């Protein structure tokens, strides 16, 4: 049986609500509603969690929704800052609807790192996938953040520009890279999860840079552990908690939970209960599949089981997972974007 863990890093959804309707997103299709639901992390729950678990050092707030729709976000950032807890939004934000006070709060309360999803450099291109979004508003909000960074003489938050490559936007990649540099953002492009929606046209150029033209091809070429097993490791390294306290385990899961509620039953107890510990052993091949475990129906687990490529929790994995998000961000910026997939394999221990 897996040993008990006192997690210093957790993932805590600030908002499962999103105003965009991105084509391939389970939020847009409402697939997340039965388990994840639609709601916001409450300030009182956040305060209670930090008060009862003073060893927490870092919290990732973004997952299925848009964190900036949470009306308590400014006070959440302030309380985390006062408790010296690092906040990140590396999974991604769309930055379409944000009050000026919250943009200032990102800088004032030293929100550490944030990834902004921007798939184009014109509004027409951007909203092809980010339906209901406005490119010009996003860029203006980034400029406001940079203004406040100058005003407060702060380097935080460190910003990343994520560009999902499609057939309709691939021609704008060079311009996007240059603009990201002008805005002092780390730029990286990534393959689309959905091979059917707007497939890439410059196949050889994309394949040369990313090793494949879609995640499906990448998986077939390099194996499931090359790009998705990092998510499975979240059960040990930074477990996902829903906005209402449910334990989801990882950031991919929206179809089941591990029982308990961290706000009422305790964080340590919920992240070390029988069900989640059994899941950890399942992922390492130490226990058989159990139907009441959310992992049992996950494509990543099924592929791992089929290939016998069980997770390993060695010293190298634990060492890399202990690196703070800010340091990982800085290391990535030392290398050109074309090497991102190689750097990610090292920093996030993806094989």
Coordinates of C-alpha atoms in Angstrom, one line a residue:
X1 CA 0.0 0.0 0.0
X2 CA 1.3 3.5 -0.9
X3 CA 2.6 5.5 2.1
X4 CA 0.8 8.5 3.4
X5 CA 1.8 11.9 2.0
X6 CA 1.6 15.4 3.4
X7 CA 1.3 17.5 0.3
X8 CA 3.0 20.8 0.1
X9 CA 1.6 21.5 -3.4
X10 CA -2.0 21.0 -4.4
X11 CA -4.3 21.9 -7.3
X12 CA -7.4 23.7 -6.3
X13 CA -10.0 24.8 -8.9
X14 CA -10.9 28.5 -8.4
X15 CA -13.7 28.4 -10.9
X16 CA -15.3 25.6 -13.0
X17 CA -17.3 28.3 -14.8
X18 CA -16.0 29.5 -18.2
X19 CA -17.5 32.1 -20.5
X20 CA -15.8 30.7 -23.7
X21 CA -17.0 27.7 -25.6
X22 CA -13.8 26.2 -27.0
X23 CA -14.5 23.5 -29.6
X24 CA -12.9 20.5 -27.9
X25 CA -13.3 21.4 -24.2
X26 CA -15.3 19.2 -21.9
X27 CA -16.6 22.3 -20.1
X28 CA -18.1 23.7 -23.4
X29 CA -19.8 20.3 -24.0
X30 CA -21.0 20.3 -20.3
X31 CA -19.4 16.9 -19.8
X32 CA -17.9 18.1 -16.6
X33 CA -21.2 19.0 -15.0
X34 CA -22.2 15.7 -13.3
X35 CA -19.1 15.5 -11.1
X36 CA -17.3 18.9 -11.3
X37 CA -20.4 21.0 -11.4
X38 CA -20.5 24.7 -12.0
X39 CA -19.2 27.0 -9.2
X40 CA -16.5 29.0 -7.5
X41 CA -14.0 28.4 -4.7
X42 CA -15.3 30.4 -1.7
X43 CA -12.9 32.6 0.2
X44 CA -14.0 31.1 3.5
X45 CA -13.1 27.6 2.3
X46 CA -9.8 28.8 1.0
X47 CA -8.9 30.5 4.3
X48 CA -9.9 27.4 6.3
X49 CA -7.8 25.1 4.1
X50 CA -4.7 27.2 4.6
X51 CA -5.3 27.7 8.3
X52 CA -5.7 24.0 8.9
X53 CA -2.7 23.0 6.6
X54 CA 0.1 25.5 7.3
X55 CA 2.6 23.3 5.4
X56 CA 1.0 24.1 2.0
X57 CA 3.5 26.2 -0.1
X58 CA 2.0 26.2 -3.6
X59 CA -1.5 26.1 -5.1
X60 CA -2.4 25.8 -8.8
X61 CA -5.8 27.5 -9.3
X62 CA -6.6 26.9 -12.9
X63 CA -8.2 23.8 -14.5
X64 CA -11.6 23.4 -16.2
X65 CA -12.8 27.0 -15.8
X66 CA -11.6 30.6 -15.9
X67 CA -10.2 31.7 -12.5
X68 CA -11.0 35.4 -13.2
X69 CA -14.7 34.8 -13.1
X70 CA -14.5 34.0 -9.4
X71 CA -15.7 37.0 -7.5
X72 CA -13.5 36.2 -4.5
X73 CA -10.3 35.9 -6.5
X74 CA -8.8 39.2 -5.3
X75 CA -9.2 38.3 -1.7
X76 CA -8.0 34.8 -2.3
X77 CA -4.8 36.2 -3.8
X78 CA -4.4 38.6 -0.8
X79 CA -4.9 35.8 1.8
X80 CA -2.4 33.5 0.0
X81 CA 0.1 36.3 -0.1
X82 CA -0.3 37.0 3.6
X83 CA 0.2 33.3 4.3
X84 CA 3.2 33.1 2.0
X85 CA 1.6 30.6 -0.3
X86 CA 2.5 30.7 -4.0
X87 CA -0.4 30.8 -6.4
X88 CA -0.1 29.7 -10.1
X89 CA -2.4 29.4 -13.1
X90 CA -0.2 27.2 -15.3
X91 CA -3.0 25.1 -16.7
X92 CA -4.2 28.2 -18.3
X93 CA -6.5 31.3 -18.3
X94 CA -8.2 33.1 -21.2
X95 CA -8.0 36.6 -19.7
X96 CA -11.1 37.9 -21.4
X97 CA -13.0 39.3 -18.5
X98 CA -10.9 40.7 -15.7
X99 CA -11.4 43.8 -13.5
X100 CA -8.6 46.3 -13.3
X101 CA -8.3 45.8 -9.6
X102 CA -7.7 42.1 -10.1
X103 CA -5.1 42.7 -12.7
X104 CA -3.3 45.0 -10.3
X105 CA -3.8 42.3 -7.6
X106 CA -1.9 39.8 -9.6
X107 CA 1.2 42.0 -9.3
X108 CA 0.6 43.4 -5.9
X109 CA 0.2 40.0 -4.3
X110 CA 3.0 38.4 -6.4
X111 CA 0.9 35.8 -8.3
X112 CA 3.8 33.7 -9.5
X113 CA 3.2 32.2 -12.9
X114 CA 0.3 32.2 -15.4
X115 CA -0.3 30.7 -18.8
X116 CA -2.5 32.6 -21.2
X117 CA -4.1 30.6 -24.0
X118 CA -3.9 32.7 -27.2
X119 CA -4.2 30.8 -30.5
X120 CA -3.7 33.5 -33.0
X121 CA -2.7 37.2 -33.5
X122 CA -6.0 38.5 -35.0
X123 CA -9.5 38.4 -33.5
X124 CA -10.8 36.5 -36.5
X125 CA -8.3 33.7 -36.0
X126 CA -8.4 33.6 -32.2
X127 CA -12.1 33.2 -31.9
X128 CA -12.3 30.3 -34.4
X129 CA -11.4 28.1 -31.4
X130 CA -11.8 30.4 -28.4
X131 CA -15.5 30.9 -29.2
X132 CA -16.9 34.1 -27.5
X133 CA -13.4 35.4 -26.8
X134 CA -11.9 38.7 -27.9
X135 CA -8.2 38.7 -28.9
X136 CA -7.8 42.5 -28.6
X137 CA -9.2 42.4 -25.0
X138 CA -6.7 39.7 -24.0
X139 CA -3.7 41.6 -25.4
X140 CA -4.9 44.8 -23.7
X141 CA -5.1 43.0 -20.3
X142 CA -1.6 41.6 -20.7
X143 CA -0.4 45.2 -21.3
X144 CA -2.2 46.3 -18.2
X145 CA -0.4 43.6 -16.2
X146 CA 2.9 44.7 -17.6
X147 CA 2.1 48.3 -16.7
X148 CA 1.4 47.3 -13.1
X149 CA 4.6 45.2 -13.0
X150 CA 6.6 48.4 -14.0
X151 CA 4.6 50.4 -11.4
X152 CA 5.4 47.9 -8.6
X153 CA 8.8 47.1 -9.9
X154 CA 8.0 43.4 -9.8
X155 CA 8.7 40.5 -12.2
X156 CA 5.5 38.7 -11.1
X157 CA 3.5 37.2 -12.5
X158 CA 5.8 35.5 -15.0
X159 CA 3.6 35.1 -18.1
X160 CA 3.5 32.4 -20.7
X161 CA 1.8 32.5 -24.1
X162 CA 0.3 29.1 -25.1
X163 CA -0.5 28.7 -28.8
X164 CA -2.4 25.6 -29.8
X165 CA -1.6 24.8 -33.4
X166 CA -4.4 24.4 -36.0
X167 CA -4.6 24.6 -39.7
X168 CA -6.4 28.0 -39.5
X169 CA -3.7 29.6 -37.3
X170 CA -0.3 28.0 -38.2
X171 CA 0.6 30.9 -40.5
X172 CA 0.5 33.3 -37.5
X173 CA 3.1 31.4 -35.4
X174 CA 6.1 33.6 -36.3
X175 CA 4.1 36.8 -35.6
X176 CA 2.9 35.4 -32.3
X177 CA 6.4 34.5 -31.2
X178 CA 7.6 38.0 -31.9
X179 CA 4.7 39.6 -30.1
X180 CA 5.2 37.3 -27.1
X181 CA 8.8 38.5 -26.9
X182 CA 7.6 42.2 -27.0
X183 CA 5.2 41.5 -24.2
X184 CA 7.9 39.7 -22.1
X185 CA 6.1 36.4 -22.3
X186 CA 7.6 32.9 -22.7
X187 CA 6.1 31.5 -25.9
X188 CA 5.3 27.9 -26.6
X189 CA 3.2 26.2 -29.2
X190 CA 1.5 22.8 -28.6
X191 CA -0.3 20.2 -30.6
X192 CA -4.1 20.0 -30.5
X193 CA -5.9 17.3 -28.6
X194 CA -8.5 17.1 -31.4
X195 CA -7.1 15.8 -34.7
X196 CA -10.5 16.4 -36.4
X197 CA -10.9 20.1 -35.7
X198 CA -8.9 22.3 -38.2
X199 CA -6.0 19.8 -38.8
X200 CA -2.6 21.4 -39.6
X201 CA -1.6 21.9 -43.2
X202 CA 2.1 22.5 -43.0
X203 CA 2.6 18.9 -41.8
X204 CA 6.3 18.5 -42.3
X205 CA 7.2 21.8 -40.7
X206 CA 5.0 21.1 -37.6
X207 CA 6.3 17.5 -37.4
X208 CA 9.9 18.7 -37.5
X209 CA 9.3 21.1 -34.6
X210 CA 7.0 18.9 -32.4
X211 CA 7.8 15.4 -33.5
X212 CA 4.2 14.9 -34.7
X213 CA 1.2 16.8 -36.2
X214 CA -1.3 15.8 -33.5
X215 CA -1.3 14.3 -30.0
X216 CA -2.8 11.1 -31.5
X217 CA 0.3 10.8 -33.8
X218 CA 2.6 11.7 -30.9
X219 CA 1.1 9.0 -28.7
X220 CA 1.4 6.4 -31.5
X221 CA 5.0 7.4 -32.2
X222 CA 6.4 7.8 -28.7
X223 CA 3.9 6.0 -26.4
X224 CA 1.4 7.2 -23.8
X225 CA 4.0 8.0 -21.1
X226 CA 5.6 10.5 -23.5
X227 CA 2.9 13.0 -22.9
X228 CA 0.3 12.0 -20.4
X229 CA 1.7 10.0 -17.6
X230 CA 2.8 13.3 -16.0
X231 CA -0.9 13.9 -15.2
X232 CA -1.1 10.5 -13.4
X233 CA 1.8 11.5 -11.2
X234 CA -0.3 14.4 -9.9
X235 CA -1.9 12.0 -7.4
X236 CA 1.5 12.0 -5.6
X237 CA 2.8 15.4 -6.5
X238 CA 0.0 17.9 -6.7
X239 CA -3.5 16.3 -6.4
X240 CA -6.5 18.0 -8.0
X241 CA -9.2 19.3 -5.7
X242 CA -12.5 20.6 -7.0
X243 CA -13.8 24.1 -6.1
X244 CA -16.3 22.5 -3.7
X245 CA -13.8 20.3 -2.0
X246 CA -14.2 17.0 -3.9
X247 CA -11.0 15.1 -4.5
X248 CA -10.5 14.5 -8.2
X249 CA -6.9 13.3 -8.0
X250 CA -5.7 14.6 -11.3
X251 CA -6.4 17.5 -13.6
X252 CA -7.9 15.3 -16.3
X253 CA -10.6 13.6 -14.2
X254 CA -14.1 14.9 -14.5
X255 CA -16.1 11.6 -14.3
X256 CA -15.6 10.5 -10.7
X257 CA -14.1 11.4 -7.3
X258 CA -12.1 9.7 -4.6
X259 CA -14.6 10.4 -1.8
X260 CA -14.5 12.8 1.1
X261 CA -14.4 16.6 1.1
X262 CA -11.2 18.5 2.0
X263 CA -13.1 21.4 3.5
X264 CA -15.1 19.2 5.9
X265 CA -13.1 16.0 6.3
X266 CA -9.6 17.4 6.2
X267 CA -7.0 17.7 3.4
X268 CA -4.5 15.1 4.8
X269 CA -7.3 12.6 5.5
X270 CA -8.8 13.0 2.0
X271 CA -5.5 12.8 0.1
X272 CA -4.5 9.7 1.9
X273 CA -7.8 7.7 2.1
X274 CA -8.1 4.1 1.1
X275 CA -9.5 4.9 -2.3
X276 CA -6.8 7.3 -3.5
X277 CA -4.0 5.1 -2.1
X278 CA -5.4 2.1 -3.9
X279 CA -5.4 4.2 -7.1
X280 CA -1.7 5.0 -6.6
X281 CA -1.0 1.3 -6.3
X282 CA -3.1 0.6 -9.4
X283 CA -1.1 3.1 -11.4
X284 CA 2.1 1.4 -10.4
X285 CA 0.8 -2.0 -11.2
X286 CA 0.7 -3.2 -7.6
X287 CA -3.0 -3.7 -7.5
X288 CA -5.6 -4.8 -10.0
X289 CA -8.2 -2.6 -11.6
X290 CA -11.1 -1.7 -9.3
X291 CA -14.3 -0.3 -10.8
X292 CA -15.0 2.3 -8.1
X293 CA -11.7 4.0 -8.8
X294 CA -11.9 6.9 -11.4
X295 CA -8.7 5.8 -13.0
X296 CA -10.3 2.5 -14.1
X297 CA -12.0 4.1 -17.1
X298 CA -9.3 6.6 -18.0
X299 CA -7.7 6.2 -21.4
X300 CA -4.3 6.9 -19.9
X301 CA -4.6 4.1 -17.3
X302 CA -6.0 1.7 -19.9
X303 CA -3.1 2.3 -22.2
X304 CA -0.6 2.0 -19.4
X305 CA -2.2 -1.3 -18.3
X306 CA -2.3 -2.6 -21.9
X307 CA 1.4 -1.8 -22.5
X308 CA 2.5 -2.8 -19.0
X309 CA 4.2 0.6 -18.7
X310 CA 3.5 1.2 -15.1
X311 CA 4.4 4.4 -13.3
X312 CA 7.7 4.6 -11.4
X313 CA 8.2 6.8 -8.4
X314 CA 12.0 6.9 -8.3
X315 CA 14.4 9.5 -6.8
X316 CA 14.7 11.4 -10.1
X317 CA 11.0 11.8 -10.4
X318 CA 10.7 13.1 -6.8
X319 CA 13.6 15.5 -7.3
X320 CA 12.3 17.1 -10.4
X321 CA 8.8 17.3 -9.0
X322 CA 10.2 19.3 -6.0
X323 CA 11.4 22.1 -8.3
X324 CA 9.2 25.2 -7.7
X325 CA 7.1 26.4 -10.7
X326 CA 8.9 29.7 -10.9
X327 CA 12.3 28.0 -11.3
X328 CA 10.9 25.7 -14.0
X329 CA 9.5 28.8 -15.8
X330 CA 12.9 30.5 -15.7
X331 CA 14.8 27.4 -16.9
X332 CA 12.4 27.0 -19.9
X333 CA 13.1 30.6 -20.9
X334 CA 16.8 29.9 -21.3
X335 CA 16.1 27.6 -24.3
X336 CA 14.5 28.3 -27.7
X337 CA 10.9 27.3 -28.2
X338 CA 11.9 24.5 -30.6
X339 CA 13.5 22.7 -27.7
X340 CA 10.4 23.0 -25.4
X341 CA 9.3 19.4 -25.8
X342 CA 12.8 18.2 -24.8
X343 CA 13.0 20.6 -21.8
X344 CA 9.5 19.5 -20.7
X345 CA 10.7 15.9 -20.7
X346 CA 13.5 16.8 -18.3
X347 CA 11.6 19.3 -16.1
X348 CA 8.4 17.3 -15.9
X349 CA 10.1 13.9 -16.2
X350 CA 8.2 13.0 -19.3
X351 CA 9.9 10.1 -21.1

